[in-house]
Amino acid sequence: MIAREIMTKPVIAVTPLTPVKRLAKLLSKNHISGAPVLDKNGKLIGIVSERDLLSKRGSQVKSIMSEKVVRVAEDTPVEEIASLMTTRNIKRLPVMRGQQLAGIVSRADIVRAMAMGEHVALYTPIYDL
């Protein structure tokens, strides 16, 4: 099983100029805990999460987002994604098609695939996710 098969799409994304208040409403309304940050050309330039909202101050996404984004390709095995999430304490990973954002995989997506009976051989125990 690979990222393309379990990723969420289309992706709810924000821009660096998105007001933090609007971001909070977007996350709450869509029941998500983070979003990729795209520039005006659609290039992935960051990621922002509930943790960023709670721990950082600023009026726009650009002042609270994380610029170092761990990302995966569409053909990345789910086992590798789960391992990355566990070792780096990441809840979501942008899925790239070349330089374009194709989707996003969250821990919930992996659990959902497992619940639907898909075989996901994890390198790490499930309780570490």
XYZ file of C-alpha atoms in Angstrom:
129
model
C 0.000 0.000 0.000
C 1.320 3.463 -0.920
C 0.590 7.100 -0.068
C -1.526 7.709 -3.191
C -3.978 5.011 -2.076
C -4.752 6.480 1.345
C -4.038 10.212 1.041
C -6.720 12.825 1.565
C -7.463 14.997 -1.451
C -8.214 17.674 -2.300
C -6.069 19.246 0.382
C -7.266 22.136 2.509
C -4.354 24.581 2.340
C -3.630 28.151 3.392
C -1.313 30.926 2.243
C 1.342 32.752 4.272
C -0.970 35.778 4.440
C -3.952 33.856 5.838
C -4.986 35.476 9.134
C -4.379 33.228 12.148
C -8.009 33.665 13.236
C -9.192 32.405 9.834
C -6.804 29.443 10.107
C -8.282 28.500 13.492
C -11.804 28.589 12.033
C -10.708 26.526 9.010
C -9.114 23.828 11.160
C -12.120 23.684 13.476
C -14.745 23.674 10.713
C -13.009 20.907 8.754
C -12.010 18.801 11.782
C -8.331 18.857 10.847
C -5.296 19.589 12.987
C -3.040 21.244 10.425
C -2.685 22.487 6.875
C 0.014 22.923 4.245
C 1.053 26.475 3.394
C 1.261 27.243 -0.335
C 2.705 30.301 -2.057
C 0.844 32.148 -4.841
C 2.180 29.620 -7.387
C 0.929 26.626 -5.414
C 4.402 25.660 -4.177
C 4.586 24.034 -0.739
C 6.504 26.420 1.526
C 5.453 25.346 5.001
C 2.997 23.614 7.257
C 0.955 24.951 10.158
C -0.703 23.019 12.965
C -2.840 23.417 16.056
C 0.389 23.241 18.048
C 1.693 26.276 16.139
C -1.530 28.138 16.939
C -1.169 27.368 20.636
C 2.557 27.914 21.060
C 3.419 30.808 18.742
C 2.191 34.368 18.365
C 1.388 36.197 15.172
C -1.437 37.615 13.123
C -0.693 35.740 9.887
C 0.218 32.143 9.084
C 3.702 33.172 7.891
C 4.653 34.135 11.448
C 3.679 30.797 13.028
C 4.202 28.167 10.302
C 7.011 25.623 10.207
C 9.138 26.075 7.094
C 10.976 22.757 7.285
C 8.433 20.344 5.848
C 8.952 16.595 5.742
C 7.187 15.368 2.621
C 6.720 12.101 0.757
C 6.119 11.046 -2.846
C 2.871 9.438 -4.017
C 4.554 6.048 -4.279
C 6.010 6.064 -0.750
C 5.028 2.876 1.113
C 2.636 3.428 4.005
C 5.049 1.550 6.280
C 7.708 4.181 5.553
C 5.213 6.972 6.208
C 4.235 5.437 9.560
C 7.903 5.131 10.482
C 8.563 8.798 9.599
C 5.567 9.900 11.633
C 6.711 7.910 14.638
C 10.398 8.799 14.603
C 9.825 12.501 13.915
C 6.616 12.908 15.929
C 4.692 14.158 12.883
C 0.909 13.891 12.551
C 0.586 14.622 8.831
C 2.789 14.452 5.741
C 2.233 16.292 2.466
C 2.233 13.953 -0.530
C 3.995 15.338 -3.585
C 3.594 14.657 -7.312
C 6.851 16.114 -8.522
C 6.875 19.665 -7.160
C 3.081 19.860 -6.739
C 1.069 18.994 -3.648
C -1.101 15.977 -4.510
C -2.580 15.128 -1.118
C -1.851 14.700 2.551
C -1.541 11.593 4.717
C -2.399 11.807 8.392
C -2.167 9.257 11.151
C -5.948 8.985 10.893
C -5.651 8.002 7.204
C -3.348 5.123 8.145
C -5.655 3.968 10.934
C -8.664 4.234 8.586
C -6.914 2.010 6.018
C -6.193 -0.540 8.726
C -9.807 -0.422 9.949
C -11.061 -1.080 6.415
C -9.097 -4.303 6.393
C -6.143 -3.108 4.338
C -2.897 -4.782 5.301
C -0.412 -2.249 6.607
C 2.789 -3.822 7.914
C 4.131 -1.278 10.353
C 7.801 -1.104 11.216
C 6.875 0.252 14.628
C 4.254 -0.896 17.127
C 0.862 0.719 16.590
C 0.928 2.267 20.067
C 3.920 4.395 18.963
C 1.926 6.179 16.272
